[in-house]
Coordinates of C-alpha atoms in Angstrom, one line a residue:
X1 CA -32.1 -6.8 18.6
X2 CA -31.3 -10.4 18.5
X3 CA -28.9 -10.4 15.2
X4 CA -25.8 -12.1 14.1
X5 CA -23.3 -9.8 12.9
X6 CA -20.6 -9.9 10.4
X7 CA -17.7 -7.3 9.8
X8 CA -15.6 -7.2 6.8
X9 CA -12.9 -5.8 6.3
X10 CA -10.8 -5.7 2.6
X11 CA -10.1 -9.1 1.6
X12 CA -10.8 -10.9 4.5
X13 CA -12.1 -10.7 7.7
X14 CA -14.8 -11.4 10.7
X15 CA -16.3 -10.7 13.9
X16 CA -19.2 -10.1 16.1
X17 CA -20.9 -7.0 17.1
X18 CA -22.1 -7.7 20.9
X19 CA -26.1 -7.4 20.8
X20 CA -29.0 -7.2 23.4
X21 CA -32.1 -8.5 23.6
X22 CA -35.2 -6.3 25.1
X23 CA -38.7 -7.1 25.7
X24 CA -40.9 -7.2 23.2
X25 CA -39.5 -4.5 20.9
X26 CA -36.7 -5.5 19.1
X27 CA -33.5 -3.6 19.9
X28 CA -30.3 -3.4 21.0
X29 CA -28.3 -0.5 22.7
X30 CA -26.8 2.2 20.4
X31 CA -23.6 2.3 21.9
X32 CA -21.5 -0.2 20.0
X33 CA -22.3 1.1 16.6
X34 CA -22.0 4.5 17.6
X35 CA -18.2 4.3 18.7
X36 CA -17.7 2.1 15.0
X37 CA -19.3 5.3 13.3
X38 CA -17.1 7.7 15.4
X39 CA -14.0 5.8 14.5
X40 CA -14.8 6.5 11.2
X41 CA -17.1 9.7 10.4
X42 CA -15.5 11.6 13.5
X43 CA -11.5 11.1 12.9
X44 CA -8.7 13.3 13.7
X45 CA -8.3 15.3 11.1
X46 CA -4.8 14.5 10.8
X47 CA -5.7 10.8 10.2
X48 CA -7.6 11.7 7.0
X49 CA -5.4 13.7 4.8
X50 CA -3.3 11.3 3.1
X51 CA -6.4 8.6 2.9
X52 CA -10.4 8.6 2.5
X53 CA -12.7 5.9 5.1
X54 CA -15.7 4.3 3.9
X55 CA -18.1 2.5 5.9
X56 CA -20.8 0.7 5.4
X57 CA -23.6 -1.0 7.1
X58 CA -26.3 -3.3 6.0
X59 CA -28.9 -5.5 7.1
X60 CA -30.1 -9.1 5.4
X61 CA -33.1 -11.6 6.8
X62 CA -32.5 -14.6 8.0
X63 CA -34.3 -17.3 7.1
X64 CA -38.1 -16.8 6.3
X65 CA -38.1 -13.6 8.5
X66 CA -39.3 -10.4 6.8
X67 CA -36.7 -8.4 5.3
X68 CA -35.9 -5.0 7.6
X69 CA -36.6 -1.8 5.9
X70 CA -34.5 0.7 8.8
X71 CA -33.4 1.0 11.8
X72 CA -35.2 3.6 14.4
X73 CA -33.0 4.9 16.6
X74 CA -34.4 6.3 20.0
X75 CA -33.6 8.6 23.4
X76 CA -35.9 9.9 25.3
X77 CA -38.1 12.1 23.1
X78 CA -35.6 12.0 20.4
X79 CA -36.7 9.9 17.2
X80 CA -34.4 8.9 14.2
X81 CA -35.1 6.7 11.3
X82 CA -31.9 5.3 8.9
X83 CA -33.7 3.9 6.4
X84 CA -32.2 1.4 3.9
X85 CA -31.7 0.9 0.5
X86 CA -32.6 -2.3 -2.0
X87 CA -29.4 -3.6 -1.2
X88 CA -30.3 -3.6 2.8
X89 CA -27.8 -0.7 2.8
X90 CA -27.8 1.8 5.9
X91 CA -28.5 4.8 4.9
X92 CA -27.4 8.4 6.9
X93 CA -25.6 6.2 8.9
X94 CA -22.9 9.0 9.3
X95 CA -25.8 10.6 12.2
X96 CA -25.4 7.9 14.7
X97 CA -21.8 10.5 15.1
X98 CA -24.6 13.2 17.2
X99 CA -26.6 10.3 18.6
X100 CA -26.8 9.5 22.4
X101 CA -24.9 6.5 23.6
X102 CA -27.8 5.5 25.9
X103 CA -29.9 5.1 23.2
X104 CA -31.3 2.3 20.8
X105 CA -31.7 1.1 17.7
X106 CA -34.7 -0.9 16.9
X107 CA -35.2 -3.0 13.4
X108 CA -38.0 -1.6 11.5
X109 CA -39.9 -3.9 9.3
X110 CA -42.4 -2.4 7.1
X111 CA -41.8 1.0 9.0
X112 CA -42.8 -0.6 12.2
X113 CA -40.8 -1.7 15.4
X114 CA -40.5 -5.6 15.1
X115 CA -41.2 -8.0 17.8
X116 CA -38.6 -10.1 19.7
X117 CA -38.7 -13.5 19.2
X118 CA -35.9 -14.2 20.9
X119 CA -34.4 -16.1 17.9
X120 CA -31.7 -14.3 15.5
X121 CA -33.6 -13.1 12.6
X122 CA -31.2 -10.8 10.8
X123 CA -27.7 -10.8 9.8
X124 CA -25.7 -7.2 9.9
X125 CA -22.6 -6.9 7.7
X126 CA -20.4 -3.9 7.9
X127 CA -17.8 -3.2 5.2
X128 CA -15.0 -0.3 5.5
X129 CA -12.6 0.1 3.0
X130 CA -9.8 3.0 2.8
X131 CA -9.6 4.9 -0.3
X132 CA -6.6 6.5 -1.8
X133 CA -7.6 10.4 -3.1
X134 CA -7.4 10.5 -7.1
X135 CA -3.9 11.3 -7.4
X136 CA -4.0 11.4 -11.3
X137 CA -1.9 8.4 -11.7
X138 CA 0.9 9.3 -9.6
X139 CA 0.9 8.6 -5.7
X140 CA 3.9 9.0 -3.8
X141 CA 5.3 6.0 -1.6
X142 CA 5.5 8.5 1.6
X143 CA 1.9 9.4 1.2
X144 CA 0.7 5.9 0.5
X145 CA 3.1 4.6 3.9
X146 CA 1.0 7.5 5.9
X147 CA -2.2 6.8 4.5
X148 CA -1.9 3.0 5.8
X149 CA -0.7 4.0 9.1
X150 CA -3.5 6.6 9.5
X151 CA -6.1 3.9 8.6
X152 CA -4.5 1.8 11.0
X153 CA -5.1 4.4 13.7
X154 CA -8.5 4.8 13.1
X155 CA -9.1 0.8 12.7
X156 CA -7.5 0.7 16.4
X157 CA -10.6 3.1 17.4
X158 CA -13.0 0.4 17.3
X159 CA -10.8 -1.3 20.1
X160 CA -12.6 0.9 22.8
X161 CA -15.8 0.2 21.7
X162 CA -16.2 -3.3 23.6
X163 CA -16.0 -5.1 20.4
X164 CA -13.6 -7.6 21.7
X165 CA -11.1 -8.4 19.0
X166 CA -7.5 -7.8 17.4
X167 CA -7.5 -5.0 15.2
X168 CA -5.4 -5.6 12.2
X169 CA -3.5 -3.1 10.5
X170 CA -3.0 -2.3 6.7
X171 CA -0.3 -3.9 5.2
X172 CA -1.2 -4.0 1.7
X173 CA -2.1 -1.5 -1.5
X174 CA -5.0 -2.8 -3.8
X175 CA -5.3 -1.6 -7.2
X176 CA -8.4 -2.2 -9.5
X177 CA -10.5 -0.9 -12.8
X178 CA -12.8 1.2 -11.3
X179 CA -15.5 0.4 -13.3
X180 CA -16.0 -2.9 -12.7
X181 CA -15.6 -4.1 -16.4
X182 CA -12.6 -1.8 -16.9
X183 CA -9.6 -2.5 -18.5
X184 CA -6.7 -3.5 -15.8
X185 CA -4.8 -1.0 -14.7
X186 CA -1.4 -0.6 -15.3
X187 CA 1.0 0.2 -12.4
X188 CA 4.7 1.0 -12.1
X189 CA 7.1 1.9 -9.3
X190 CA 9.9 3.9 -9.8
X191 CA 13.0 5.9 -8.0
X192 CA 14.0 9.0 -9.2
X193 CA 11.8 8.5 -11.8
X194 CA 13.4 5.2 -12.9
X195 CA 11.7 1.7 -13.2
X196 CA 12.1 -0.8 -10.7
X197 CA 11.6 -3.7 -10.7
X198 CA 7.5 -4.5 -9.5
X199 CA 7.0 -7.3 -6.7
X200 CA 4.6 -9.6 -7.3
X201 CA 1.0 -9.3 -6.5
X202 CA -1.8 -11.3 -5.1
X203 CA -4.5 -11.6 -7.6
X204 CA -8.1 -11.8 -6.9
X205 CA -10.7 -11.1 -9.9
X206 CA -9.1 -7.8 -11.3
X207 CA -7.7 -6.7 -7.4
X208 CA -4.7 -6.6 -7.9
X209 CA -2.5 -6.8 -3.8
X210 CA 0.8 -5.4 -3.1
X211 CA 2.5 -5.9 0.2
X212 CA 3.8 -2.8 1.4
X213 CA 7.2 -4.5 2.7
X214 CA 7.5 -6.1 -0.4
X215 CA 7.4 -1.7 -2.1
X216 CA 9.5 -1.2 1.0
X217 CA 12.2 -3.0 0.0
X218 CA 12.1 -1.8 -3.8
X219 CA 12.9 1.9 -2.5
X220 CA 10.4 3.2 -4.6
X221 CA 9.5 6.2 -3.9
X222 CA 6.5 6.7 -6.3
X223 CA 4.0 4.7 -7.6
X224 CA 2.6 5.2 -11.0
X225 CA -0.7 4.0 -12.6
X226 CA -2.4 4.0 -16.4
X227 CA -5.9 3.4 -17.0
X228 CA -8.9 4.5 -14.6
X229 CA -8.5 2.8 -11.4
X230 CA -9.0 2.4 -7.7
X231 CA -6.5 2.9 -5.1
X232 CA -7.1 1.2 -1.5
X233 CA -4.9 0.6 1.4
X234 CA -5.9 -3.0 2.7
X235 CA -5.1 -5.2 5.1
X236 CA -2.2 -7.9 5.4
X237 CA -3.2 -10.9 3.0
X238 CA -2.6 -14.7 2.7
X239 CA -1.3 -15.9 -0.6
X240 CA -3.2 -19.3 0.5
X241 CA -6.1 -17.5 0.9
X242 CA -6.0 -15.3 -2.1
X243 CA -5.3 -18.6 -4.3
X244 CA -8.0 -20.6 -3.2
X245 CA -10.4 -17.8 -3.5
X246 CA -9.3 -16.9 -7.3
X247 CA -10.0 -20.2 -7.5
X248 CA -13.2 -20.3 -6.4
X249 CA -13.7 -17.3 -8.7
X250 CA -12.6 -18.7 -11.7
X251 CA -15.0 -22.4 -11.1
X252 CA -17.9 -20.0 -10.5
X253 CA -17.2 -17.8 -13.6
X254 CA -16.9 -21.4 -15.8
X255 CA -20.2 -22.7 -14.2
X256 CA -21.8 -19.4 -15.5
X257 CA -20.4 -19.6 -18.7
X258 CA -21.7 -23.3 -19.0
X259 CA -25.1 -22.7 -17.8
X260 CA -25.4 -19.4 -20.8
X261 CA -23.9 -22.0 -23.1

């Protein structure tokens, strides 16, 4: 399946699923997808009780070529269709865990097995992000420093699938609304249940980033949080980076507001 693919990861991040190219039908071996789907529906279950993986797949046209409506995946006799959502969302994605590494997956457009062109007609994004369990405001430090080394280990589970670049670990804690026009949360760390003093974050939209040395060297050893939020362990930012994308942010938010004025 001749595709360019796109992997993002928190804030940011890229790379390129290897891909295939087969006669006529367009598809591309299973394999590489399946190990990314192990890493993360098929963990250890000691990697995934201090912190929750979500993974996501989806699938966009390029160009004028029709949208994909699924992916088929084939072995033998065995048949599977993931179909997708209106957001070109996987969907079931969690079976390709029982599905045959010899197999394929073949884009679907209108239900039927598209042709190979030999050009790249679609672009596939995959988006994982690890999730802190609701810990009713209150998280503490050790579980949040386990959590990110756990999602570490299972990031490092991609490395065997031939996918051919350096797997970053998490380094920071994101905390938003989690409604998306919720108020801003309000977070604390203390020590022996005693303020101290709260490093700095990155800012991006209402994400707000902590750097986990930057906890480290508070000695906090609980976190605390007001308001209805969203608790992720991310990966290791650039303050560059963060700035110029607030920035970018903030022109596009003024354009809107002068094109509704």
């Amino acid at each position: 399946m001749k595709m360019k693919s796109k992997i993002i990861a928190g804030c940011v991040m890229s790379l390129c699923l290897p891909v295939t190219a087969f006669a006529k039908d367009d598809c591309t071996k299973a394999k590489d997808i399946i190990n990314v789907v192990k890493s993360f529906h098929a963990p250890k279950a000691e990697l995934v009780d201090k912190i929750n993986v979500d993974l996501n797949l989806s699938l966009k046209a390029i160009g004028d070529y029709p949208e994909p409506t699924g992916l088929l995946y084939r072995y033998e006799d065995e048949k599977v269709i993931l179909n997708l959502d209106k957001d070109g969302r996987v969907l079931g994605l969690e079976k390709a865990v029982a599905f045959n590494k010899d197999g394929e997956l073949c884009k679907l457009v209108n239900g039927q097995v598209s042709i190979d062109d030999g050009e790249d007609s679609t672009q596939a994004n995959m988006s994982f992000k690890f999730l802190y369990p609701d810990g009713g405001g209150s998280h503490a430090m050790a579980d949040i420093y386990e959590g990110a080394k756990d999602g570490s280990k299972i990031m490092k589970g991609l490395a065997p699938g031939g996918l051919g670049f350096v797997v970053p670990s998490l380094k920071t804690l994101m905390v938003k609304p989690k409604d998306e026009d919720g108020a801003q949360p309000r977070i604390r760390f203390v020590k022996n249940g005693v303020d101290v003093k709260t490093p700095m974050p990155a800012k991006l939209g209402k994400a707000h980033f902590y750097k986990l040395k930057d906890i480290k060297a508070t000695k906090a050893d609980t976190v605390l949080i007001e308001g209805e939020y969203i608790l992720e362990a991310n990966f290791k930012i650039s303050d560059k980076d963060i700035a110029k994308a607030q920035a970018e942010l903030e022109a596009k938010a003024d354009t809107a507001n002068t094109i509704t004025e």
